[in-house]
CSV table of C-alpha atoms in Angstrom, one decimal:
chain,number,residue,atom,x,y,z
A,181,MET,CA,0.0,0.0,0.0
A,182,ARG,CA,1.2,3.5,-0.7
A,183,PHE,CA,0.0,5.9,1.9
A,184,LYS,CA,2.0,9.2,1.5
A,185,SER,CA,0.0,12.1,2.9
A,186,LEU,CA,-1.4,12.6,6.4
A,187,LEU,CA,-3.4,15.8,6.7
A,188,PRO,CA,-4.5,15.5,10.4
A,189,VAL,CA,-1.0,14.6,11.7
A,190,LEU,CA,0.7,17.2,9.5
A,191,LEU,CA,-1.7,19.9,10.7
A,192,ALA,CA,-0.8,18.8,14.3
A,193,CYS,CA,2.8,19.4,13.4
A,194,GLY,CA,1.9,23.0,12.6
A,195,LEU,CA,1.8,23.0,8.8
A,196,SER,CA,-0.6,25.6,7.2
A,197,THR,CA,-4.0,24.5,5.9
A,198,ALA,CA,-3.3,26.6,2.8
A,199,ALA,CA,-0.9,23.9,1.7
A,200,PHE,CA,-3.8,21.5,1.4
A,201,ALA,CA,-6.3,23.7,-0.4
A,202,ASN,CA,-5.6,21.7,-3.5
A,203,PRO,CA,-5.3,19.5,-5.7
A,204,TYR,CA,-7.8,20.8,-8.3
A,205,GLU,CA,-9.4,18.8,-10.9
A,206,THR,CA,-11.3,19.1,-14.2
A,207,THR,CA,-12.5,16.6,-16.9
A,208,LEU,CA,-12.3,17.5,-20.5
A,209,LYS,CA,-15.1,16.8,-22.9
A,210,ASN,CA,-13.2,13.8,-24.3
A,211,GLY,CA,-13.0,12.2,-20.9
A,212,LEU,CA,-9.5,13.1,-19.9
A,213,ARG,CA,-9.1,14.0,-16.3
A,214,VAL,CA,-6.6,16.7,-15.3
A,215,ILE,CA,-5.4,16.9,-11.7
A,216,VAL,CA,-3.3,19.8,-10.6
A,217,LYS,CA,-1.4,20.1,-7.3
A,218,GLU,CA,0.0,23.6,-6.8
A,219,ASP,CA,3.3,23.8,-5.0
A,220,ARG,CA,5.2,27.1,-5.1
A,221,ARG,CA,8.4,26.2,-3.4
A,222,ALA,CA,10.5,25.8,-6.5
A,223,PRO,CA,10.1,27.1,-10.1
A,224,THR,CA,9.6,23.6,-11.6
A,225,ALA,CA,6.7,21.5,-12.7
A,226,VAL,CA,6.1,17.8,-13.1
A,227,GLN,CA,3.7,16.3,-15.7
A,228,MET,CA,2.7,12.7,-15.4
A,229,VAL,CA,0.3,11.0,-17.9
A,230,TRP,CA,-1.2,7.8,-16.5
A,231,TYR,CA,-2.9,5.2,-18.7
A,232,ARG,CA,-5.2,2.8,-17.0
A,233,ILE,CA,-3.6,-0.2,-18.8
A,234,GLY,CA,-0.9,-2.5,-17.6
A,235,SER,CA,0.4,-6.1,-17.9
A,236,MET,CA,-2.7,-7.5,-16.1
A,237,ASP,CA,-4.7,-6.5,-19.2
A,238,GLU,CA,-2.7,-8.6,-21.5
A,239,VAL,CA,-3.6,-12.1,-22.7
A,240,ASP,CA,-1.6,-15.3,-22.8
A,241,GLY,CA,0.7,-15.3,-25.7
A,242,ALA,CA,1.1,-11.6,-25.7
A,243,SER,CA,2.8,-10.9,-22.4
A,244,GLY,CA,5.0,-7.9,-22.3
A,245,VAL,CA,3.2,-5.9,-25.0
A,246,ALA,CA,2.3,-3.1,-22.5
A,247,HIS,CA,5.9,-2.6,-21.7
A,248,VAL,CA,7.0,-2.8,-25.3
A,249,LEU,CA,4.5,-0.1,-26.3
A,250,GLU,CA,6.0,2.0,-23.5
A,251,HIS,CA,9.3,1.8,-25.3
A,252,MET,CA,7.7,2.5,-28.7
A,253,MET,CA,6.1,5.8,-27.3
A,254,PHE,CA,9.6,7.4,-27.7
A,255,LYS,CA,9.8,6.4,-31.4
A,256,GLY,CA,8.1,9.5,-32.8
A,257,THR,CA,5.1,10.9,-34.5
A,258,PRO,CA,4.6,12.7,-37.8
A,259,ALA,CA,5.5,15.9,-35.9
A,260,VAL,CA,8.3,14.6,-33.7
A,261,GLY,CA,11.0,12.3,-35.0
A,262,PRO,CA,12.4,9.2,-33.3
A,263,GLY,CA,14.3,10.1,-30.1
A,264,GLU,CA,13.4,13.7,-30.4
A,265,PHE,CA,11.0,13.6,-27.4
A,266,ASN,CA,13.9,12.9,-25.1
A,267,ARG,CA,16.2,15.4,-26.8
A,268,ARG,CA,13.6,18.2,-26.4
A,269,VAL,CA,13.1,17.4,-22.7
A,270,ALA,CA,16.9,17.5,-22.1
A,271,ALA,CA,17.2,20.8,-24.1
A,272,ALA,CA,14.5,22.2,-21.8
A,273,GLY,CA,16.7,21.4,-18.8
A,274,GLY,CA,14.4,18.6,-17.7
A,275,ARG,CA,14.3,14.9,-17.2
A,276,ASP,CA,11.8,12.3,-18.4
A,277,ASN,CA,11.1,8.6,-18.3
A,278,ALA,CA,8.3,6.1,-18.2
A,279,PHE,CA,7.3,2.9,-16.4
A,280,THR,CA,4.9,0.0,-16.8
A,281,SER,CA,3.3,-1.9,-13.9
A,282,ARG,CA,0.8,-4.6,-13.6
A,283,ASP,CA,-2.0,-2.0,-13.2
A,284,TYR,CA,-0.9,1.0,-15.3
A,285,THR,CA,1.6,2.6,-17.6
A,286,ALA,CA,2.9,6.1,-16.8
A,287,TYR,CA,5.1,8.8,-18.5
A,288,PHE,CA,6.6,11.9,-16.8
A,289,GLN,CA,8.7,15.0,-17.4
A,290,GLN,CA,10.1,17.3,-14.7
A,291,VAL,CA,11.1,20.7,-16.2
A,292,PRO,CA,11.4,24.4,-15.4
A,293,LYS,CA,7.8,25.6,-15.1
A,294,GLU,CA,7.9,27.8,-18.2
A,295,LYS,CA,8.5,24.6,-20.3
A,296,LEU,CA,5.4,22.9,-19.1
A,297,PRO,CA,3.3,23.9,-22.2
A,298,GLU,CA,5.8,22.3,-24.5
A,299,MET,CA,5.7,19.1,-22.5
A,300,MET,CA,1.9,19.0,-22.6
A,301,GLN,CA,2.0,19.5,-26.4
A,302,LEU,CA,4.5,16.6,-26.7
A,303,GLU,CA,2.5,14.2,-24.6
A,304,ALA,CA,-0.8,15.1,-26.3
A,305,ASP,CA,0.9,14.5,-29.7
A,306,ARG,CA,2.0,11.0,-28.9
A,307,MET,CA,-1.3,10.1,-27.1
A,308,ARG,CA,-3.0,9.7,-30.5
A,309,HIS,CA,-0.4,10.2,-33.3
A,310,LEU,CA,2.3,7.7,-32.5
A,311,ASN,CA,4.2,6.1,-35.4
A,312,VAL,CA,4.6,2.3,-34.8
A,313,ASP,CA,7.2,1.8,-37.5
A,314,ALA,CA,8.1,-1.8,-38.2
A,315,LYS,CA,11.9,-1.1,-38.5
A,316,GLU,CA,11.9,0.9,-35.2
A,317,PHE,CA,9.9,-2.0,-33.6
A,318,GLU,CA,12.4,-4.6,-34.7
A,319,GLN,CA,15.2,-2.6,-33.1
A,320,GLU,CA,13.3,-1.8,-29.9
A,321,ILE,CA,12.1,-5.4,-29.3
A,322,LYS,CA,15.7,-6.4,-29.2
A,323,VAL,CA,16.3,-3.8,-26.6
A,324,VAL,CA,13.4,-5.2,-24.5
A,325,MET,CA,14.7,-8.7,-24.8
A,326,GLU,CA,18.1,-7.6,-23.6
A,327,GLU,CA,16.5,-5.8,-20.8
A,328,ARG,CA,14.8,-9.0,-19.8
A,329,ARG,CA,18.1,-10.8,-19.9
A,330,MET,CA,19.8,-8.2,-17.7
A,331,ARG,CA,17.0,-7.7,-15.2
A,332,THR,CA,15.7,-11.3,-14.9
A,333,ASP,CA,17.5,-14.1,-16.8
A,334,ASP,CA,20.9,-13.0,-15.5
A,335,ASN,CA,19.6,-11.9,-12.0
A,336,PRO,CA,19.0,-15.0,-9.8
A,337,GLN,CA,16.9,-13.1,-7.3
A,338,ALA,CA,14.7,-11.6,-10.0
A,339,LYS,CA,14.3,-15.1,-11.6
A,340,LEU,CA,13.3,-16.5,-8.2
A,341,PHE,CA,10.7,-13.9,-7.7
A,342,GLU,CA,9.3,-14.4,-11.2
A,343,GLN,CA,9.0,-18.1,-10.7
A,344,MET,CA,7.5,-17.8,-7.2
A,345,ASN,CA,5.0,-15.3,-8.5
A,346,ALA,CA,4.0,-17.6,-11.4
A,347,THR,CA,3.5,-20.3,-8.8
A,348,ALA,CA,1.5,-18.2,-6.4
A,349,PHE,CA,-1.0,-17.0,-9.0
A,350,GLN,CA,-2.3,-19.8,-11.2
A,351,ALA,CA,-5.3,-18.0,-12.9
A,352,HIS,CA,-5.0,-14.3,-12.3
A,353,PRO,CA,-2.9,-12.3,-14.9
A,354,TYR,CA,-0.6,-11.2,-12.1
A,355,ARG,CA,1.1,-14.6,-12.7
A,356,ARG,CA,2.7,-13.1,-15.9
A,357,PRO,CA,5.9,-11.0,-15.7
A,358,ILE,CA,5.5,-7.4,-16.6
A,359,ILE,CA,8.4,-7.5,-19.0
A,360,GLY,CA,6.9,-10.6,-20.7
A,361,TRP,CA,8.0,-14.2,-21.3
A,362,MET,CA,10.9,-14.4,-23.7
A,363,ASP,CA,9.0,-16.6,-26.1
A,364,ASP,CA,6.2,-14.0,-26.3
A,365,LEU,CA,8.7,-11.2,-27.0
A,366,GLU,CA,10.4,-13.2,-29.8
A,367,LYS,CA,7.0,-13.7,-31.5
A,368,MET,CA,5.6,-10.2,-31.0
A,369,SER,CA,5.1,-7.9,-34.0
A,370,ALA,CA,4.7,-4.2,-34.7
A,371,ALA,CA,1.1,-4.9,-35.4
A,372,ASP,CA,0.6,-6.3,-31.9
A,373,ALA,CA,2.0,-3.1,-30.4
A,374,LYS,CA,-0.1,-0.9,-32.8
A,375,ALA,CA,-3.3,-2.7,-31.8
A,376,TRP,CA,-2.5,-2.2,-28.1
A,377,TYR,CA,-1.9,1.5,-28.7
A,378,ASP,CA,-5.0,2.0,-30.8
A,379,THR,CA,-7.2,0.2,-28.2
A,380,TRP,CA,-6.0,1.7,-25.0
A,381,TYR,CA,-4.2,5.0,-25.6
A,382,VAL,CA,-7.2,7.2,-25.7
A,383,PRO,CA,-8.0,10.3,-23.5
A,384,ASN,CA,-10.9,8.6,-21.7
A,385,ASN,CA,-8.5,5.9,-20.5
A,386,ALA,CA,-6.0,8.4,-19.1
A,387,TYR,CA,-5.5,11.1,-16.6
A,388,VAL,CA,-2.9,13.8,-16.3
A,389,VAL,CA,-1.3,14.8,-13.0
A,390,ILE,CA,0.6,18.1,-12.8
A,391,THR,CA,2.4,19.3,-9.7
A,392,GLY,CA,4.6,22.3,-9.1
A,393,ASP,CA,4.8,26.1,-9.4
A,394,VAL,CA,1.7,26.4,-11.6
A,395,ASP,CA,-1.7,28.0,-11.5
A,396,HIS,CA,-4.4,25.4,-11.9
A,397,GLN,CA,-6.7,27.5,-14.1
A,398,ALA,CA,-3.9,28.2,-16.5
A,399,VAL,CA,-3.0,24.5,-16.6
A,400,PHE,CA,-6.7,23.6,-17.3
A,401,ALA,CA,-6.6,26.0,-20.2
A,402,LEU,CA,-3.4,24.5,-21.6
A,403,ALA,CA,-4.9,21.0,-21.2
A,404,ASP,CA,-7.9,21.9,-23.2
A,405,LYS,CA,-5.7,23.5,-25.8
A,406,TYR,CA,-3.4,20.5,-26.3
A,407,TYR,CA,-5.4,17.5,-25.2
A,408,GLY,CA,-9.0,18.7,-25.8
A,409,GLY,CA,-9.0,18.1,-29.5
A,410,LEU,CA,-8.2,14.4,-29.1
A,411,GLU,CA,-11.1,12.0,-29.6
A,412,GLY,CA,-12.1,9.5,-27.0
A,413,ARG,CA,-13.8,6.2,-27.9
A,414,PRO,CA,-15.4,3.3,-26.1
A,415,LEU,CA,-13.1,0.9,-24.4
A,416,PRO,CA,-13.3,-2.9,-24.5
A,417,ALA,CA,-14.8,-4.7,-21.5
A,418,ARG,CA,-12.1,-6.0,-19.1
A,419,ARG,CA,-12.6,-9.3,-17.5
A,420,ALA,CA,-9.7,-10.3,-15.2
A,421,THR,CA,-9.8,-13.9,-14.2
A,422,ALA,CA,-10.4,-14.4,-10.5
A,423,GLU,CA,-7.7,-16.3,-8.6
A,424,PRO,CA,-9.2,-19.5,-7.1
A,425,ALA,CA,-8.6,-20.1,-3.4
A,426,GLN,CA,-5.3,-21.6,-2.5
A,427,GLU,CA,-5.6,-24.8,-0.5
A,428,GLY,CA,-2.1,-25.7,0.6
A,429,THR,CA,1.5,-24.6,0.5
A,430,ARG,CA,3.2,-24.4,-2.9
A,431,ARG,CA,7.0,-24.6,-3.3
A,432,VAL,CA,9.3,-23.8,-6.2
A,433,VAL,CA,13.1,-24.2,-6.4
A,434,VAL,CA,15.2,-22.2,-8.9
A,435,LYS,CA,18.7,-23.3,-9.7
A,436,ALA,CA,20.9,-20.5,-11.0
A,437,PRO,CA,24.6,-19.4,-10.7
A,438,ALA,CA,24.8,-17.3,-7.5
A,439,GLU,CA,27.0,-16.8,-4.5
A,440,LEU,CA,24.3,-17.2,-1.9
A,441,PRO,CA,20.9,-18.9,-1.5
A,442,SER,CA,17.7,-16.8,-1.2
A,443,LEU,CA,14.3,-17.3,0.2
A,444,ILE,CA,10.9,-15.7,-0.8
A,445,MET,CA,7.7,-16.5,1.1
A,446,GLY,CA,4.4,-15.1,-0.2
A,447,TRP,CA,0.9,-15.1,1.2
A,448,LYS,CA,-2.4,-14.2,-0.5
A,449,ALA,CA,-3.9,-11.2,1.2
A,450,PRO,CA,-6.8,-8.7,0.6
A,451,ALA,CA,-6.2,-5.5,-1.3
A,452,LEU,CA,-7.8,-2.2,-0.2
A,453,ARG,CA,-11.2,-1.7,-2.0
A,454,ASP,CA,-13.4,0.3,0.4
A,455,ILE,CA,-11.5,3.0,2.3
A,456,GLU,CA,-14.2,3.3,5.0
A,457,GLN,CA,-15.3,-0.3,5.4
A,458,ASP,CA,-12.1,-2.3,4.9
A,459,SER,CA,-10.0,-2.8,8.0
A,460,GLU,CA,-7.6,-5.7,7.3
A,461,PRO,CA,-5.4,-3.9,4.7
A,462,TYR,CA,-4.7,-1.2,7.3
A,463,ALA,CA,-3.7,-3.9,9.8
A,464,LEU,CA,-1.4,-5.6,7.4
A,465,GLU,CA,0.2,-2.3,6.4
A,466,MET,CA,0.9,-1.6,10.1
A,467,LEU,CA,2.2,-5.1,10.6
A,468,ALA,CA,4.7,-4.5,7.9
A,469,ALA,CA,5.8,-1.4,9.7
A,470,VAL,CA,6.2,-3.2,13.0
A,471,LEU,CA,8.2,-6.1,11.5
A,472,ASP,CA,10.3,-4.2,9.0
A,473,GLY,CA,9.6,-0.5,9.1
A,474,HIS,CA,12.8,0.8,10.7
A,475,ASP,CA,16.2,-0.4,11.9
A,476,ALA,CA,14.9,-1.5,15.3
A,477,ALA,CA,12.0,-3.4,13.9
A,478,ARG,CA,11.5,-7.0,14.8
A,479,PHE,CA,12.9,-8.8,11.8
A,480,ASN,CA,16.2,-6.9,11.7
A,481,LYS,CA,16.6,-6.9,15.5
A,482,LYS,CA,15.8,-10.5,16.1
A,483,LEU,CA,16.9,-12.4,13.0
A,484,VAL,CA,19.8,-10.3,11.8
A,485,ARG,CA,21.4,-8.8,14.9
A,486,GLU,CA,20.5,-11.1,17.7
A,487,ASP,CA,20.1,-14.6,16.2
A,488,LYS,CA,22.4,-13.9,13.2
A,489,VAL,CA,20.4,-16.4,11.1
A,490,ALA,CA,20.0,-13.9,8.3
A,491,LEU,CA,22.1,-11.3,6.4
A,492,SER,CA,18.9,-9.5,5.6
A,493,VAL,CA,15.1,-10.1,5.9
A,494,ASP,CA,12.4,-7.9,4.4
A,495,PHE,CA,8.7,-7.9,5.0
A,496,GLY,CA,6.4,-6.1,2.6
A,497,TYR,CA,2.7,-5.9,1.9
A,498,ASP,CA,1.4,-4.9,-1.5
A,499,GLY,CA,-2.3,-4.1,-0.9
A,500,THR,CA,-2.9,-1.1,-3.2
A,501,ALA,CA,-3.6,-2.7,-6.5
A,502,ARG,CA,-6.3,-3.5,-9.1
A,503,GLY,CA,-5.7,-7.2,-8.5
A,504,PRO,CA,-5.2,-9.4,-5.4
A,505,GLY,CA,-2.9,-8.3,-2.6
A,506,MET,CA,0.2,-10.1,-1.5
A,507,ILE,CA,2.4,-10.3,1.6
A,508,TYR,CA,6.1,-11.0,0.8
A,509,VAL,CA,8.9,-12.0,3.1
A,510,SER,CA,12.4,-12.3,1.5
A,511,GLY,CA,15.8,-13.0,3.0
A,512,THR,CA,19.3,-14.3,2.6
A,513,PRO,CA,20.7,-16.7,5.3
A,514,ALA,CA,23.8,-15.7,7.1
A,515,GLU,CA,27.1,-17.5,6.5
A,516,GLY,CA,26.9,-21.1,7.9
A,517,ARG,CA,23.1,-21.0,8.1
A,518,THR,CA,20.7,-22.7,5.6
A,519,VAL,CA,17.5,-21.6,3.9
A,520,ALA,CA,15.6,-24.1,6.0
A,521,GLU,CA,16.9,-22.5,9.2
A,522,LEU,CA,16.0,-19.0,7.9
A,523,GLU,CA,12.5,-20.2,7.0
A,524,ALA,CA,12.0,-21.7,10.4
A,525,ALA,CA,13.2,-18.5,12.1
A,526,ILE,CA,10.8,-16.4,10.1
A,527,ARG,CA,8.0,-18.7,10.9
A,528,ALA,CA,8.8,-18.6,14.6
A,529,GLU,CA,8.7,-14.7,14.5
A,530,LEU,CA,5.4,-14.7,12.7
A,531,ALA,CA,4.0,-17.3,15.2
A,532,ARG,CA,5.1,-15.1,18.0
A,533,VAL,CA,2.9,-12.3,16.5
A,534,GLN,CA,0.0,-14.6,16.1
A,535,GLN,CA,0.3,-15.9,19.7
A,536,GLU,CA,1.5,-12.9,21.7
A,537,GLY,CA,0.6,-9.9,19.5
A,538,VAL,CA,2.7,-6.8,19.4
A,539,SER,CA,3.3,-4.2,22.1
A,540,GLU,CA,1.9,-0.6,22.3
A,541,ALA,CA,5.5,0.6,22.2
A,542,GLU,CA,6.1,-1.2,18.9
A,543,LEU,CA,2.9,0.3,17.5
A,544,LYS,CA,3.9,3.8,18.6
A,545,ARG,CA,7.3,3.5,17.0
A,546,ALA,CA,5.8,2.2,13.7
A,547,ARG,CA,3.3,5.0,13.6
A,548,ALA,CA,6.0,7.6,14.1
A,549,GLN,CA,8.0,6.2,11.3
A,550,LEU,CA,5.1,6.2,9.0
A,551,VAL,CA,4.2,9.8,9.8
A,552,ALA,CA,7.9,10.8,9.2
A,553,SER,CA,8.0,9.2,5.9
A,554,GLN,CA,4.8,11.0,4.8
A,555,VAL,CA,6.3,14.4,5.8
A,556,TYR,CA,9.5,13.7,3.8
A,557,LYS,CA,7.6,12.6,0.7
A,558,LEU,CA,5.8,15.9,0.6
A,559,ASP,CA,9.1,17.6,-0.1
A,560,SER,CA,9.1,16.0,-3.6
A,561,MET,CA,6.9,17.4,-6.4
A,562,PHE,CA,7.5,14.1,-8.2
A,563,GLY,CA,6.6,12.2,-5.1
A,564,GLN,CA,3.3,14.1,-4.8
A,565,ALA,CA,2.4,13.3,-8.4
A,566,MET,CA,3.2,9.7,-7.9
A,567,GLU,CA,1.1,9.5,-4.8
A,568,ILE,CA,-1.9,10.9,-6.6
A,569,GLY,CA,-1.3,8.8,-9.7
A,570,GLN,CA,-0.8,5.4,-8.0
A,571,THR,CA,-3.8,5.9,-5.7
A,572,GLU,CA,-6.0,6.5,-8.7
A,573,ALA,CA,-4.5,3.6,-10.6
A,574,ALA,CA,-5.6,1.2,-7.9
A,575,GLY,CA,-9.2,2.5,-8.2
A,576,LEU,CA,-9.0,4.6,-5.1
A,577,PRO,CA,-9.8,8.3,-5.0
A,578,TYR,CA,-6.8,10.5,-4.3
A,579,THR,CA,-9.1,12.8,-2.4
A,580,LYS,CA,-9.3,10.2,0.3
A,581,ILE,CA,-5.5,9.8,0.9
A,582,ALA,CA,-5.7,11.7,4.2
A,583,ARG,CA,-8.6,9.5,5.3
A,584,MET,CA,-6.6,6.4,4.5
A,585,LEU,CA,-3.8,7.7,6.8
A,586,GLU,CA,-6.3,8.4,9.5
A,587,LYS,CA,-7.6,4.8,9.2
A,588,LEU,CA,-4.1,3.5,9.4
A,589,GLN,CA,-3.4,5.4,12.6
A,590,GLN,CA,-6.5,3.9,14.2
A,591,VAL,CA,-5.1,0.3,13.9
A,592,GLY,CA,-4.7,-1.4,17.3
A,593,ALA,CA,-2.4,-4.2,18.5
A,594,ALA,CA,-5.3,-6.7,18.5
A,595,ASP,CA,-6.0,-5.9,14.8
A,596,LEU,CA,-2.5,-6.9,13.8
A,597,GLN,CA,-2.8,-10.2,15.7
A,598,VAL,CA,-6.1,-11.1,14.1
A,599,ALA,CA,-4.8,-10.3,10.6
A,600,ALA,CA,-1.6,-12.3,11.2
A,601,ARG,CA,-3.6,-15.3,12.4
A,602,LYS,CA,-6.0,-15.1,9.4
A,603,TYR,CA,-3.5,-14.6,6.5
A,604,LEU,CA,-0.1,-15.9,7.6
A,605,THR,CA,-1.1,-19.5,7.2
A,606,ASP,CA,0.3,-22.4,5.3
A,607,ASP,CA,-2.8,-22.8,3.2
A,608,GLY,CA,-2.2,-19.4,1.4
A,609,LEU,CA,1.7,-19.7,1.4
A,610,THR,CA,4.0,-20.0,-1.6
A,611,VAL,CA,7.7,-20.5,-1.0
A,612,GLY,CA,10.5,-19.9,-3.4
A,613,VAL,CA,14.1,-21.0,-2.9
A,614,LEU,CA,17.1,-20.1,-4.9
A,615,ASP,CA,19.5,-23.0,-5.0
A,616,PRO,CA,22.9,-21.4,-5.9
A,617,GLN,CA,24.9,-23.1,-8.6
A,618,PRO,CA,28.6,-22.6,-9.2
A,619,LEU,CA,29.4,-19.3,-10.9
A,620,ASP,CA,30.4,-19.9,-14.5
A,621,GLY,CA,33.2,-17.3,-14.5
A,622,LYS,CA,31.5,-15.3,-17.3
A,623,PRO,CA,31.1,-11.5,-16.7
A,624,ARG,CA,27.7,-10.7,-15.4
A,625,ARG,CA,25.5,-8.2,-17.1
A,626,PRO,CA,24.5,-5.2,-14.9
A,627,ALA,CA,21.2,-5.6,-13.1
A,628,VAL,CA,19.8,-2.3,-14.5
A,629,ALA,CA,18.7,-1.2,-17.9
A,630,THR,CA,20.0,1.8,-19.7
A,631,ARG,CA,16.8,3.9,-19.6
A,632,HIS,CA,13.9,2.3,-17.9
């Protein structure tokens, strides 16, 4: 879950209510929503264009097309040549990039505020006038395949997560990797990317988030000028397959050249759907903060520093999503300790929560850490735009972000214990183990791609 703004607590810290008189919003006649968050602290502006389309909307045999189309969005239009988009952003003194997730695809530019109109014109141009050239596609699909090799095939931890995720989800499209299976990428054509673009890249399937030293009325006028002339059209019905109930522990072992073994444990969990009525997602988010929200949290204190059974252990809860939620625990055993010992130690810590609960002191510390993280994130204009965009992408209204934080602060110790007992069970558990093989002596590719 991504909770990044806490109005009541921030006001208690003495921040002015004027800072929270916005965001402002309008909807153009073609269905495009425009959300503006004014922030006058620096003469810059961030534009983010969010499309409500991600890898979960793909079909078997075409995995990765959402991400491939993201790459193709930089290949030009009749008015802007291939690669010129990036060059014009750089010439304006800004930065830009894009990212694809299971739930959405987003594009952003951060520029001096006077360059915002040019950025809006550029984004509007490629929203409906993209060239999906066959020759450009053939070059770019090779880039995506190399990105897959770097990020997954040659990264044993990433390969483990991919296989564990494909085991945990057997019907829901979250089982497919965002970047796509290699066989699907090898068979993909420019026509596949063009069909994806023509179907989903329309203004009524998008929203624009702009933050920075701007006037919202002026931005609305610019949005109407550049985006208003684009035509919307009906979208296909989406029918995501429901994930059947898991009825027992699943295990997967991945053998790959690596120096150390790794462990990933994942449990099915609810995602936040109703901000007022749901309670368990808030409890699970607070549980993550108690177990792994700071240096003195339980996992690091007990498993790493005291028992020395792990080099590292992470607990995370992904509950803000269009699809099912998941709880993840990952770790690397310490020298001389085994994956089995690490799994047993993790299980023992989780059982202690289920049986004994957590203390009020732990809850207080976790709440303080969460509040501090929200204050820090408000310092970033990009972070504010991300907060709004990701909340909306999950089907939750950004206007309720402060309320979500209020609900999180109301979680009690008993709520954590009940949630742990209900969801951290063997019936909903999938375990992935990396079995390290001898290193082949070949130079390893870097684990990051050049642009994305």
